[in-house]
mmCIF file of C-alpha atoms in Angstrom:
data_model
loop_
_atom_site.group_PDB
_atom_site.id
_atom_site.type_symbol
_atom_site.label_atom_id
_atom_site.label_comp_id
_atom_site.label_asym_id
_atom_site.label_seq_id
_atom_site.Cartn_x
_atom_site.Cartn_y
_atom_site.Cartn_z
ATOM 1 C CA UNK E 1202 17.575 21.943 -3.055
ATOM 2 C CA UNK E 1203 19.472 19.438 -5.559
ATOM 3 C CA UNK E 1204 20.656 16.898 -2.849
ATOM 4 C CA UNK E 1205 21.702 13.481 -4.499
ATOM 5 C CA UNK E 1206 22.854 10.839 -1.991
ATOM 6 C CA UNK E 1207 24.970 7.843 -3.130
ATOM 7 C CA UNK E 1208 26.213 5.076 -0.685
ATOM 8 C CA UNK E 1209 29.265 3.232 -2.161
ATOM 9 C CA UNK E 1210 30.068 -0.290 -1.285
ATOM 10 C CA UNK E 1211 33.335 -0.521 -3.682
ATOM 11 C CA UNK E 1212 36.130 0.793 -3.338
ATOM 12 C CA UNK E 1213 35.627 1.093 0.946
ATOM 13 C CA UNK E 1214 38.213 -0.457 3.786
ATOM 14 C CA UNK E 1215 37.765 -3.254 5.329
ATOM 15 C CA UNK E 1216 39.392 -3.477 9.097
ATOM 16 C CA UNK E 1217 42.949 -4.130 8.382
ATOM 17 C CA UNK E 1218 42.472 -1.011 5.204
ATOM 18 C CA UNK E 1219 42.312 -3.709 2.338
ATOM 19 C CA UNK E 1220 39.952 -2.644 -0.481
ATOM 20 C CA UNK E 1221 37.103 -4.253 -0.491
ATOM 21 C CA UNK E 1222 33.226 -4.269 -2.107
ATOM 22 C CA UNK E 1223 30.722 -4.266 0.836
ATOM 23 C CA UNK E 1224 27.529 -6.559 0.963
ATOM 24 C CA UNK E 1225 24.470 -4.170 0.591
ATOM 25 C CA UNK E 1226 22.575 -4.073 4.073
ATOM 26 C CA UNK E 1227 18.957 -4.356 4.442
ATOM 27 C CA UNK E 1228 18.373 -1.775 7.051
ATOM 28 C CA UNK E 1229 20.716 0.504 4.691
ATOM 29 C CA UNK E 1230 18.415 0.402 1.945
ATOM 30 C CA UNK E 1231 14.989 1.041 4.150
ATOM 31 C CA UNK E 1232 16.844 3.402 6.674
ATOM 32 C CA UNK E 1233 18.941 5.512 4.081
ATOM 33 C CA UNK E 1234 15.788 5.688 1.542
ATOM 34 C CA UNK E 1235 13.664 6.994 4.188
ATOM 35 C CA UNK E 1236 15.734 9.323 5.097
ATOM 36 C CA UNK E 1237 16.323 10.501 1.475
ATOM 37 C CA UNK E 1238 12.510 11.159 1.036
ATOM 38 C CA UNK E 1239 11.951 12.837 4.266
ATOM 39 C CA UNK E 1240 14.841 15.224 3.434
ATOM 40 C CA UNK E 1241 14.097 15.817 -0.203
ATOM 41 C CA UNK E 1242 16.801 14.142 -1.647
ATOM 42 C CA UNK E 1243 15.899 13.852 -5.197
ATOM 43 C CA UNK E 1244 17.877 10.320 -5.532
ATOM 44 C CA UNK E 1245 19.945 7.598 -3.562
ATOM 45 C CA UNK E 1246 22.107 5.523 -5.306
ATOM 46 C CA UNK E 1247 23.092 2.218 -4.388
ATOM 47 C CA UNK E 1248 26.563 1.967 -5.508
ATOM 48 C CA UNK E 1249 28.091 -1.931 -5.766
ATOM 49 C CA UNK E 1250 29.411 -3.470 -8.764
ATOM 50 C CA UNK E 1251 28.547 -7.391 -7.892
ATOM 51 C CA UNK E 1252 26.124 -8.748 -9.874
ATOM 52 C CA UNK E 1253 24.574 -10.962 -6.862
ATOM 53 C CA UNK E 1254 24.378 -7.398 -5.019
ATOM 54 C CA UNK E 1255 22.338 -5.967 -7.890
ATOM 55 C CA UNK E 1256 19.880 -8.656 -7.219
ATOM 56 C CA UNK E 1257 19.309 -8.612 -3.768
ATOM 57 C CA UNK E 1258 18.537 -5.183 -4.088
ATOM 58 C CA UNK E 1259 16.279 -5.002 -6.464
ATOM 59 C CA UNK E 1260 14.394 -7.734 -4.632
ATOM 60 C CA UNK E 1261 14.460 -6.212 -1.638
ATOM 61 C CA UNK E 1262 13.244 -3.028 -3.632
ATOM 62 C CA UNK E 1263 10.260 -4.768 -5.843
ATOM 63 C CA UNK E 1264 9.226 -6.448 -2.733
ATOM 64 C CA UNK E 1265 8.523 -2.782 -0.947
ATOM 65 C CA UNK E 1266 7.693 -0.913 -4.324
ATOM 66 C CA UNK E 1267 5.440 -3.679 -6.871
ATOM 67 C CA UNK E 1268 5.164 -6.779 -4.323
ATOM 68 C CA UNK E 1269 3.262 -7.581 -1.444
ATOM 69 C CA UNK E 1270 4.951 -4.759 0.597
ATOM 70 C CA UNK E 1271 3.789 -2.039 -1.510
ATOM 71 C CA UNK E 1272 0.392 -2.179 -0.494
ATOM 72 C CA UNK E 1273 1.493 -3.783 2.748
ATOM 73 C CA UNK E 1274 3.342 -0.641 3.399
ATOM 74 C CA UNK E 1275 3.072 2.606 1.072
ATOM 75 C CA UNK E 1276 5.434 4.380 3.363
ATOM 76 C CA UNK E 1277 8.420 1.836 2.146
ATOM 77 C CA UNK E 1278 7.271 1.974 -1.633
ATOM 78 C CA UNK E 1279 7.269 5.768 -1.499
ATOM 79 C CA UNK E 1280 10.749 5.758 0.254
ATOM 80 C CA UNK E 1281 12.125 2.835 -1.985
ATOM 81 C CA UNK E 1282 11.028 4.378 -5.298
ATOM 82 C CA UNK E 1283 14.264 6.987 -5.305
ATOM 83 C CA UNK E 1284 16.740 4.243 -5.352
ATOM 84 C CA UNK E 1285 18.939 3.347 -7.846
ATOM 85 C CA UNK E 1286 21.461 0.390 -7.575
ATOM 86 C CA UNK E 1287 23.979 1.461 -10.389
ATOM 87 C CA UNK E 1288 27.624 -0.247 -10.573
ATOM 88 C CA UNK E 1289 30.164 2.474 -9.939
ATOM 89 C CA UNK E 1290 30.460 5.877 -8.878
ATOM 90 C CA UNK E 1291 31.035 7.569 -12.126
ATOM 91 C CA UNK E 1292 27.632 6.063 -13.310
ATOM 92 C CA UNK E 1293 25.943 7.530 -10.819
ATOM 93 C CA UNK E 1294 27.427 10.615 -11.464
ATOM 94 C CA UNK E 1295 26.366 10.659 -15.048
ATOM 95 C CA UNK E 1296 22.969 10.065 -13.957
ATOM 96 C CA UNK E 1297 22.821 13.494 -12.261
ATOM 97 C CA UNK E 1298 24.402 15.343 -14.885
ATOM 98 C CA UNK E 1299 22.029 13.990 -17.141
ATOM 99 C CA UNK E 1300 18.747 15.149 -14.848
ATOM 100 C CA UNK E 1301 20.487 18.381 -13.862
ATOM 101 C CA UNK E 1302 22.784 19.669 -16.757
ATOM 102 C CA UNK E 1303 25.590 20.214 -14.533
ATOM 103 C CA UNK E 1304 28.342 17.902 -12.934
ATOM 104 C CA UNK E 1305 27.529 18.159 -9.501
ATOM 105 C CA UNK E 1306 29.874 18.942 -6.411
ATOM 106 C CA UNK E 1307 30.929 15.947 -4.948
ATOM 107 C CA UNK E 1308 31.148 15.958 -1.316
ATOM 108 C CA UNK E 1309 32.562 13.187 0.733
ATOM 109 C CA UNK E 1310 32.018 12.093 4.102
ATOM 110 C CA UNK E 1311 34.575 10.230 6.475
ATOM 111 C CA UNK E 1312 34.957 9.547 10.087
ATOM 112 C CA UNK E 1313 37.843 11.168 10.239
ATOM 113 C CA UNK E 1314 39.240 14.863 9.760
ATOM 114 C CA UNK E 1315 41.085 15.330 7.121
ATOM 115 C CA UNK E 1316 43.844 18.040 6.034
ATOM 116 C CA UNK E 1317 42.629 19.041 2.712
ATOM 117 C CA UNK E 1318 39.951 20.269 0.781
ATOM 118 C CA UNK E 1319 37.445 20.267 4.244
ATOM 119 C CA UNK E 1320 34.075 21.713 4.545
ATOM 120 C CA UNK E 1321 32.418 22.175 7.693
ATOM 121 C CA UNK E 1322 28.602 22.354 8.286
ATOM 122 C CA UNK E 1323 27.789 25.415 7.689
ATOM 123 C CA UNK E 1324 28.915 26.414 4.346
ATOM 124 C CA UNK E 1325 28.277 22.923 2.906
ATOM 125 C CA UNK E 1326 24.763 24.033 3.962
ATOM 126 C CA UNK E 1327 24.940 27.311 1.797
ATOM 127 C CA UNK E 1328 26.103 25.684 -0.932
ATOM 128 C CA UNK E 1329 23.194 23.153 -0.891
ATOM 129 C CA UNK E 1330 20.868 26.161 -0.253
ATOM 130 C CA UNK E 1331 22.366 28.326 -3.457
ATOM 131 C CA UNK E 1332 20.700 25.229 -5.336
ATOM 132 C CA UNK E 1333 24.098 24.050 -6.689
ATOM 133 C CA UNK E 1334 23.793 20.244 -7.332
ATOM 134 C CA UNK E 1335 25.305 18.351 -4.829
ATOM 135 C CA UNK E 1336 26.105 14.490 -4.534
ATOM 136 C CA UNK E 1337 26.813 13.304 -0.998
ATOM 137 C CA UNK E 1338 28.911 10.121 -0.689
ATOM 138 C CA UNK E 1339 28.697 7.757 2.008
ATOM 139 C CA UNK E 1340 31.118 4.550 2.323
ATOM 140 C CA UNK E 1341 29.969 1.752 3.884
ATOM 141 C CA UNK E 1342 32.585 -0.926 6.010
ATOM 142 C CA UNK E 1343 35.760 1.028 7.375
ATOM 143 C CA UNK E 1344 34.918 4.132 5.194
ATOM 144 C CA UNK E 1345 35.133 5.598 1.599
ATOM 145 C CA UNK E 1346 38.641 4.450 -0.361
ATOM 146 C CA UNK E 1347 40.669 7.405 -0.960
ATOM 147 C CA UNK E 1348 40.214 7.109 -4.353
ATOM 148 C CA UNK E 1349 37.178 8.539 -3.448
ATOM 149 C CA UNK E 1350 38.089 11.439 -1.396
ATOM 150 C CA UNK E 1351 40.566 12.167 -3.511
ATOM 151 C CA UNK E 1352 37.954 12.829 -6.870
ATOM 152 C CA UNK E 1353 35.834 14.513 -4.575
ATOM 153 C CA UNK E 1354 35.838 18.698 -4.177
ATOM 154 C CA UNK E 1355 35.123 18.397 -0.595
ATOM 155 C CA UNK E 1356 35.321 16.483 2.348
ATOM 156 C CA UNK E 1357 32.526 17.201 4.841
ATOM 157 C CA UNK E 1358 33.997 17.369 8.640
ATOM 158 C CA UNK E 1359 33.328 14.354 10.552
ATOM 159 C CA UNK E 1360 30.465 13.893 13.015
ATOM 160 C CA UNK E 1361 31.825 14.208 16.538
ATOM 161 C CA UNK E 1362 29.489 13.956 19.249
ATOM 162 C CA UNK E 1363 30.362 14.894 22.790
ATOM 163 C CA UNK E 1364 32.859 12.243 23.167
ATOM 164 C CA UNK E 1365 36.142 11.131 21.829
ATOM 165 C CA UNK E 1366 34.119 7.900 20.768
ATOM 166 C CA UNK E 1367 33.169 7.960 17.490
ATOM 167 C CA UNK E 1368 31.993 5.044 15.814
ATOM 168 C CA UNK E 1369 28.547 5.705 14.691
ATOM 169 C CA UNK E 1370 26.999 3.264 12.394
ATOM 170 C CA UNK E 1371 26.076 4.922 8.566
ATOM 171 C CA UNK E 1372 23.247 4.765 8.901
ATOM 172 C CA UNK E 1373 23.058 7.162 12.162
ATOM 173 C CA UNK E 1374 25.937 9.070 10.747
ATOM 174 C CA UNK E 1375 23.790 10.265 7.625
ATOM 175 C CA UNK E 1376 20.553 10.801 9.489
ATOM 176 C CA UNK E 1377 22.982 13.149 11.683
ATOM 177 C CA UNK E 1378 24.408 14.422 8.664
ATOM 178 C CA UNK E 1379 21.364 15.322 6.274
ATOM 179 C CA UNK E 1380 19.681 17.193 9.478
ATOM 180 C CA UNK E 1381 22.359 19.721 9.814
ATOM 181 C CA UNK E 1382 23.102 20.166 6.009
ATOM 182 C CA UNK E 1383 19.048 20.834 5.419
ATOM 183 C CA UNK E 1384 16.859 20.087 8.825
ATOM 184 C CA UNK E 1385 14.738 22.765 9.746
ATOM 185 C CA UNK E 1386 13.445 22.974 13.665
ATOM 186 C CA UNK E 1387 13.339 25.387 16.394
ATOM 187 C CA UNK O 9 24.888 16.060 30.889
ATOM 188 C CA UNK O 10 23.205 13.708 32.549
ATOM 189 C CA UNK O 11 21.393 12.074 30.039
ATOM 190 C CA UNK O 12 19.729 8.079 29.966
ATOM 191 C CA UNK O 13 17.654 6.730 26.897
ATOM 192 C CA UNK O 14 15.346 4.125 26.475
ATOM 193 C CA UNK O 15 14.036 2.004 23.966
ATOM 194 C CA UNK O 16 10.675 0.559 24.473
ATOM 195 C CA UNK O 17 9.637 -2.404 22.921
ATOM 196 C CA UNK O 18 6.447 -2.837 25.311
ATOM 197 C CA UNK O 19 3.679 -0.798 25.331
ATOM 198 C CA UNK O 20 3.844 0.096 21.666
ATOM 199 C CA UNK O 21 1.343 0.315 18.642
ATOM 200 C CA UNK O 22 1.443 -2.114 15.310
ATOM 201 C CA UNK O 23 0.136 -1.039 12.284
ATOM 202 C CA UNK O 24 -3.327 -1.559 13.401
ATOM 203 C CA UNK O 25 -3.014 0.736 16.330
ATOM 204 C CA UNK O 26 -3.339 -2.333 18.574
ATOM 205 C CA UNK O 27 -0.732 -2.834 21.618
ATOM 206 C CA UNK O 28 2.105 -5.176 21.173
ATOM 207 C CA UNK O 29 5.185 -6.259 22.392
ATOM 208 C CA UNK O 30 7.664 -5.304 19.255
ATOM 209 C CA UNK O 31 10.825 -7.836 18.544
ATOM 210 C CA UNK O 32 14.110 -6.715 19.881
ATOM 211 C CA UNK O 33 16.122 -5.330 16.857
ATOM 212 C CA UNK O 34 19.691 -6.203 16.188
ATOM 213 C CA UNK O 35 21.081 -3.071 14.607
ATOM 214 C CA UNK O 36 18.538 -1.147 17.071
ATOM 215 C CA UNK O 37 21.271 -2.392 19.915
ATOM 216 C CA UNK O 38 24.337 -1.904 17.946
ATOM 217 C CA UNK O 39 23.199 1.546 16.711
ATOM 218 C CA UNK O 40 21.369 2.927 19.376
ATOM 219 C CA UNK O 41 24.427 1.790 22.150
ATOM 220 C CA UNK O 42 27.305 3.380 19.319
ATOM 221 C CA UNK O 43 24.762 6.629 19.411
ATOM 222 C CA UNK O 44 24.340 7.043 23.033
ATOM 223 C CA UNK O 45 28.417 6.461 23.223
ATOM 224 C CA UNK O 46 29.035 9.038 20.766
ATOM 225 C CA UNK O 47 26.921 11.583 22.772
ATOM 226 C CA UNK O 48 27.999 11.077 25.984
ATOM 227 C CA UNK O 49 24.820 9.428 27.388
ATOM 228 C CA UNK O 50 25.389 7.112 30.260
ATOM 229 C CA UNK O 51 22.801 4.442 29.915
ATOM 230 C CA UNK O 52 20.934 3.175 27.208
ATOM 231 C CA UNK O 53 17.992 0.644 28.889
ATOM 232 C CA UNK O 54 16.574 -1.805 26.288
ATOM 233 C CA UNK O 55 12.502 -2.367 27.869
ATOM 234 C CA UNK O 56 11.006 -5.581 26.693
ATOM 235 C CA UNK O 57 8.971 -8.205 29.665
ATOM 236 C CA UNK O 58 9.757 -11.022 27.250
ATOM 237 C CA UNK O 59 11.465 -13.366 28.361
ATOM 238 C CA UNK O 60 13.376 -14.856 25.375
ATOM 239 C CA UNK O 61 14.354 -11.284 23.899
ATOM 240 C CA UNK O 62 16.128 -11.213 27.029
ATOM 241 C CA UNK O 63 18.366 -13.980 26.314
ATOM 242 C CA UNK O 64 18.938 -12.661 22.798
ATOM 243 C CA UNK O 65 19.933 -9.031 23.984
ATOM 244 C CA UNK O 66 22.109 -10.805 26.727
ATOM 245 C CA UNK O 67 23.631 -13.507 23.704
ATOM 246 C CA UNK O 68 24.305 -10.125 21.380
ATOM 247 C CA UNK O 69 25.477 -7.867 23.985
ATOM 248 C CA UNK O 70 27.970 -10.835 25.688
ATOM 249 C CA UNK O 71 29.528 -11.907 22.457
ATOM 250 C CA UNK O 72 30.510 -8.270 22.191
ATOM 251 C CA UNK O 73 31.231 -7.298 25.475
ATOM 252 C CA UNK O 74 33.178 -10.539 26.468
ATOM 253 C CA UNK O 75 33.026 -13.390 23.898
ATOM 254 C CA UNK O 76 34.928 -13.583 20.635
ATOM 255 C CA UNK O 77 33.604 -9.895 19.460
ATOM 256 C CA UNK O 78 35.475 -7.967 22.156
ATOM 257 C CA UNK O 79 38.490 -8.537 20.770
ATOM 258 C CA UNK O 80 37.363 -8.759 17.599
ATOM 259 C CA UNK O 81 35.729 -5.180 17.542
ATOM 260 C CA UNK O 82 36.869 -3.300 20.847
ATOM 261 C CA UNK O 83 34.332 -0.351 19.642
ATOM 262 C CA UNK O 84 31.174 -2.387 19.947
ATOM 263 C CA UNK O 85 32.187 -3.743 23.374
ATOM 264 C CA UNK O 86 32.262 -0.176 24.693
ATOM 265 C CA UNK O 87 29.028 0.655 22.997
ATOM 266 C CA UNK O 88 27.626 -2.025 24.401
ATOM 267 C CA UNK O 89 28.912 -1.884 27.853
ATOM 268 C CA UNK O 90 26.039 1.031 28.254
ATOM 269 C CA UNK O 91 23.306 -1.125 27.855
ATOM 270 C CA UNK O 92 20.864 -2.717 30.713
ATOM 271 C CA UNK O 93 18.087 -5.129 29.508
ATOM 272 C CA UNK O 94 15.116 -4.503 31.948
ATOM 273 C CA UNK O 95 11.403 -5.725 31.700
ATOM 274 C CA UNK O 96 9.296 -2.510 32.238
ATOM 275 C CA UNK O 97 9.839 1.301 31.943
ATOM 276 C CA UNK O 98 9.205 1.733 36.019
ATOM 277 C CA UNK O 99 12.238 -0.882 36.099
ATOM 278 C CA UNK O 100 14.576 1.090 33.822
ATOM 279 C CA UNK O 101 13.645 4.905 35.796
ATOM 280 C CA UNK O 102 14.137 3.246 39.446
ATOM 281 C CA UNK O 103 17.916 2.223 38.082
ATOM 282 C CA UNK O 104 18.436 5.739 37.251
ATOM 283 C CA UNK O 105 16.817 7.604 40.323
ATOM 284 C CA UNK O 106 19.521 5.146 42.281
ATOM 285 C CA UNK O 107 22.116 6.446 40.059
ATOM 286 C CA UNK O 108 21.257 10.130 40.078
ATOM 287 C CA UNK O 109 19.111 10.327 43.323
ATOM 288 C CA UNK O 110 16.894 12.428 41.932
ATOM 289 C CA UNK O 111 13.952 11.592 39.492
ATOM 290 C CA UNK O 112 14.337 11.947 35.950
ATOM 291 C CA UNK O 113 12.689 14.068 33.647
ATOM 292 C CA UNK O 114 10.875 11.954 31.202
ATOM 293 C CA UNK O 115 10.859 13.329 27.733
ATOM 294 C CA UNK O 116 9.113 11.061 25.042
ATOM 295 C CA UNK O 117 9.383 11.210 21.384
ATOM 296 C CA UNK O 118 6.777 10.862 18.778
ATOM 297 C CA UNK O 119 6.358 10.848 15.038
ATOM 298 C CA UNK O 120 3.334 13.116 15.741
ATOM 299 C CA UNK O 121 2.948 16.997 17.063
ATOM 300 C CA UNK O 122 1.216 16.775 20.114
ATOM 301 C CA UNK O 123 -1.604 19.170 21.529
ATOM 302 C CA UNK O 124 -0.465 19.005 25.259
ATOM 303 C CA UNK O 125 2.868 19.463 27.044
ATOM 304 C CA UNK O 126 4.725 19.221 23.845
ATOM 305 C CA UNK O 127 8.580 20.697 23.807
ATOM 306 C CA UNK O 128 10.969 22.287 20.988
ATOM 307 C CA UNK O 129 14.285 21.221 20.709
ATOM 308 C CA UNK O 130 15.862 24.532 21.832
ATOM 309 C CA UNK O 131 14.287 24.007 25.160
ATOM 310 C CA UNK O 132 15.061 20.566 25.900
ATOM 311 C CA UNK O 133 18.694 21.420 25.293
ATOM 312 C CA UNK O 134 18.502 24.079 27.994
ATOM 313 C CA UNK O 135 17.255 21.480 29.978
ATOM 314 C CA UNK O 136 20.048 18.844 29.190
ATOM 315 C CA UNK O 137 22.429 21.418 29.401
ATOM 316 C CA UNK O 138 21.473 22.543 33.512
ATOM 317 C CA UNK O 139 22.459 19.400 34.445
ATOM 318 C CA UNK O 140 18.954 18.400 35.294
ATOM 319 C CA UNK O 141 18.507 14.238 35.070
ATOM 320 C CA UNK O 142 16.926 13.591 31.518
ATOM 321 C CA UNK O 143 15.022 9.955 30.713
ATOM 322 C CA UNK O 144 14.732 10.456 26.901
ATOM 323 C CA UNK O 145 12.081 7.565 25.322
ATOM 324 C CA UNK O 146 11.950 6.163 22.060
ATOM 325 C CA UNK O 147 9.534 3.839 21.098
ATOM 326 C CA UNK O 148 9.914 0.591 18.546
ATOM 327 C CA UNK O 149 6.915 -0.280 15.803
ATOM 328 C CA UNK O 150 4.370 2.188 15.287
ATOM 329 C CA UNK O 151 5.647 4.482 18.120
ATOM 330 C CA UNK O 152 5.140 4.356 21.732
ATOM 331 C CA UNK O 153 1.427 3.766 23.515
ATOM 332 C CA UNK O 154 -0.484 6.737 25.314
ATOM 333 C CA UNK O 155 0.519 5.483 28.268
ATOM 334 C CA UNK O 156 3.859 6.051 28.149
ATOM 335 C CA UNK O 157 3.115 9.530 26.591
ATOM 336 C CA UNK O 158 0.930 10.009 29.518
ATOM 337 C CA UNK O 159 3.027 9.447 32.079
ATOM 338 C CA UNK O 160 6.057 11.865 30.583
ATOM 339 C CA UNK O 161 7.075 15.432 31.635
ATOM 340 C CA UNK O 162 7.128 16.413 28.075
ATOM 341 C CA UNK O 163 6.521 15.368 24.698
ATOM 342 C CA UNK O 164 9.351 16.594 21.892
ATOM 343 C CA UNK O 165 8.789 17.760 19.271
ATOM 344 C CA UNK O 166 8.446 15.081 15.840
ATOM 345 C CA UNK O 167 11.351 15.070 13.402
ATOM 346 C CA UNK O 168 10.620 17.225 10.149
ATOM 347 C CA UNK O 169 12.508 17.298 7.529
ATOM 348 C CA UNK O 170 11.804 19.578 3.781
ATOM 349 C CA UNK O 171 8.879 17.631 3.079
ATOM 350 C CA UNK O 172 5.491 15.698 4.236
ATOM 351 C CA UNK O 173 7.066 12.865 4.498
ATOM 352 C CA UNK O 174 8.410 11.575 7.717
ATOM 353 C CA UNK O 175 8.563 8.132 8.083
ATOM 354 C CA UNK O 176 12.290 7.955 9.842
ATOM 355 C CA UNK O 177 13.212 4.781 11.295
ATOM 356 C CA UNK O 178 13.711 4.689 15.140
ATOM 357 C CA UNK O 179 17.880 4.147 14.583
ATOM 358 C CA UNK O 180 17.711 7.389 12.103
ATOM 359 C CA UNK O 181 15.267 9.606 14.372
ATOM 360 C CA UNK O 182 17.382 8.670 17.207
ATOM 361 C CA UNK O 183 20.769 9.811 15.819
ATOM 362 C CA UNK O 184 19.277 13.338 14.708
ATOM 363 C CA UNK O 185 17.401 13.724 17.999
ATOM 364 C CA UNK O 186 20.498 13.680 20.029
ATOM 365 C CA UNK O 187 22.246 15.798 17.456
ATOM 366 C CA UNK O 188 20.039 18.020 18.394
ATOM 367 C CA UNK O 189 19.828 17.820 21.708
ATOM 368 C CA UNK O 190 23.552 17.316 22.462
ATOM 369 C CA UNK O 191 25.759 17.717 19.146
ATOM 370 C CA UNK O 192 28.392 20.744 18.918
ATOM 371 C CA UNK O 193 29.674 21.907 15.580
ATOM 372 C CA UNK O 194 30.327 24.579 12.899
#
């Protein structure tokens, strides 16, 4: 499997659908990471282009993976070691095509269904299995810009639980998400 | 689907395998209540006997449910309006035997395969899905103490993912537990 996971904090919504760049979460970085590693994500990229968010993270990441925490905690240092914090989207992007020799197929997630260019669970699933490089984009705030979706090849269907509530935190939303595109269980 | 989930902050393990009371989380609330929304569950009971992280899961929950955040964010206030603060486990299962009259099945989660009375996934969703009263049990820190395994019907199953790795946090194992359990797609 060539699963690369990148969570983008500009361009997202905010509540009223202005563009905005995110502030980078702390339980993002530990939850999303972990998650990465224990589904075999080969990197998560930390997507923001302010400079002050850059430095959090890293700090938050040196604390886990060279600091105290790493032999505090090996469990975080393992997890934390596949992040990168990169600036923008297209960065990241080159970063995979430069580990796998091939653009990868950029599917986007959203809260909502959309009309076009959809892609439900099960064939995103054969498409990760066929070994085809895929980058999985996650928006943080009100969701991914459609900027986004719109550079994207697919957009995966939304998570929908047994209710017509649906407001699921990212976090919970991509745990949900990487266990039916590549969780194993009987 | 009758369905009720609890988080239990008391008995659990720290790092040193010694039993604590754990600190309520923040985004354990606000994810855990959005979860348990999403999936149709119809109580989420946060367990803690300390005092004072009963007055911060009453100060969270009421700025959301009725202060400044309920109009603010009208998703959050439902989310939260699920969740019941109660001391002890014995507290939280009495609530739902008056609810449901009849005594839940408790089904505990742990990082770690069991040797006794352990259940797959595919049976515990035949049990959720006969209507039978289900008390799923997630614990906080370094997992949940014997005790609490002890006294459950059934142990599931731990989280795997594609690799030996499987250090999810509570918030992430949650979301793909009831996926799994409850979730309906293609």
């Amino acid at each position: 499997m060539r699963l690369y996971i990148g969570l983008v904090h500009y361009p997202v919504y905010n509540k009223n659908r202005e563009t905005i760049a995110s502030a980078i979460t702390n339980f993002d970085l530990h939850d999303l990471s972990r998650l990465s590693r224990t589904y075999g994500a080969k990197r998560l990229f930390i997507i923001t282009p302010l400079k002050s968010q850059h430095t959090l993270a890293e700090r938050i990441s040196t604390h886990w993976t060279s600091g105290y925490g790493a032999s505090y905690n090996v469990h975080r240092k393992e997890a934390l070691e596949i992040v990168s914090v990169v600036e923008t989207l297209e960065e990241a992007i080159d970063s995979v095509v430069e580990a796998e020799k091939e653009r990868p197929l950029l599917i986007s997630t959203d809260a909502s269904k959309q009309d076009d260019r959809t892609i439900d669970y099960l064939h995103a699933r054969e498409i990760l299995d066929s070994e085809r490089t895929v980058f999985l984009i996650f928006g943080t705030a009100w969701g991914l810009h459609e900027d986004v979706l719109m550079m994207s090849d697919f957009i995966l269907d939304p998570v929908e639980g047994r209710t017509d509530y649906n407001h699921l935190s990212v976090r919970t939303a991509a745990g949900i998400i990487l266990d039916r595109l590549a969780g194993r269980y009987k």
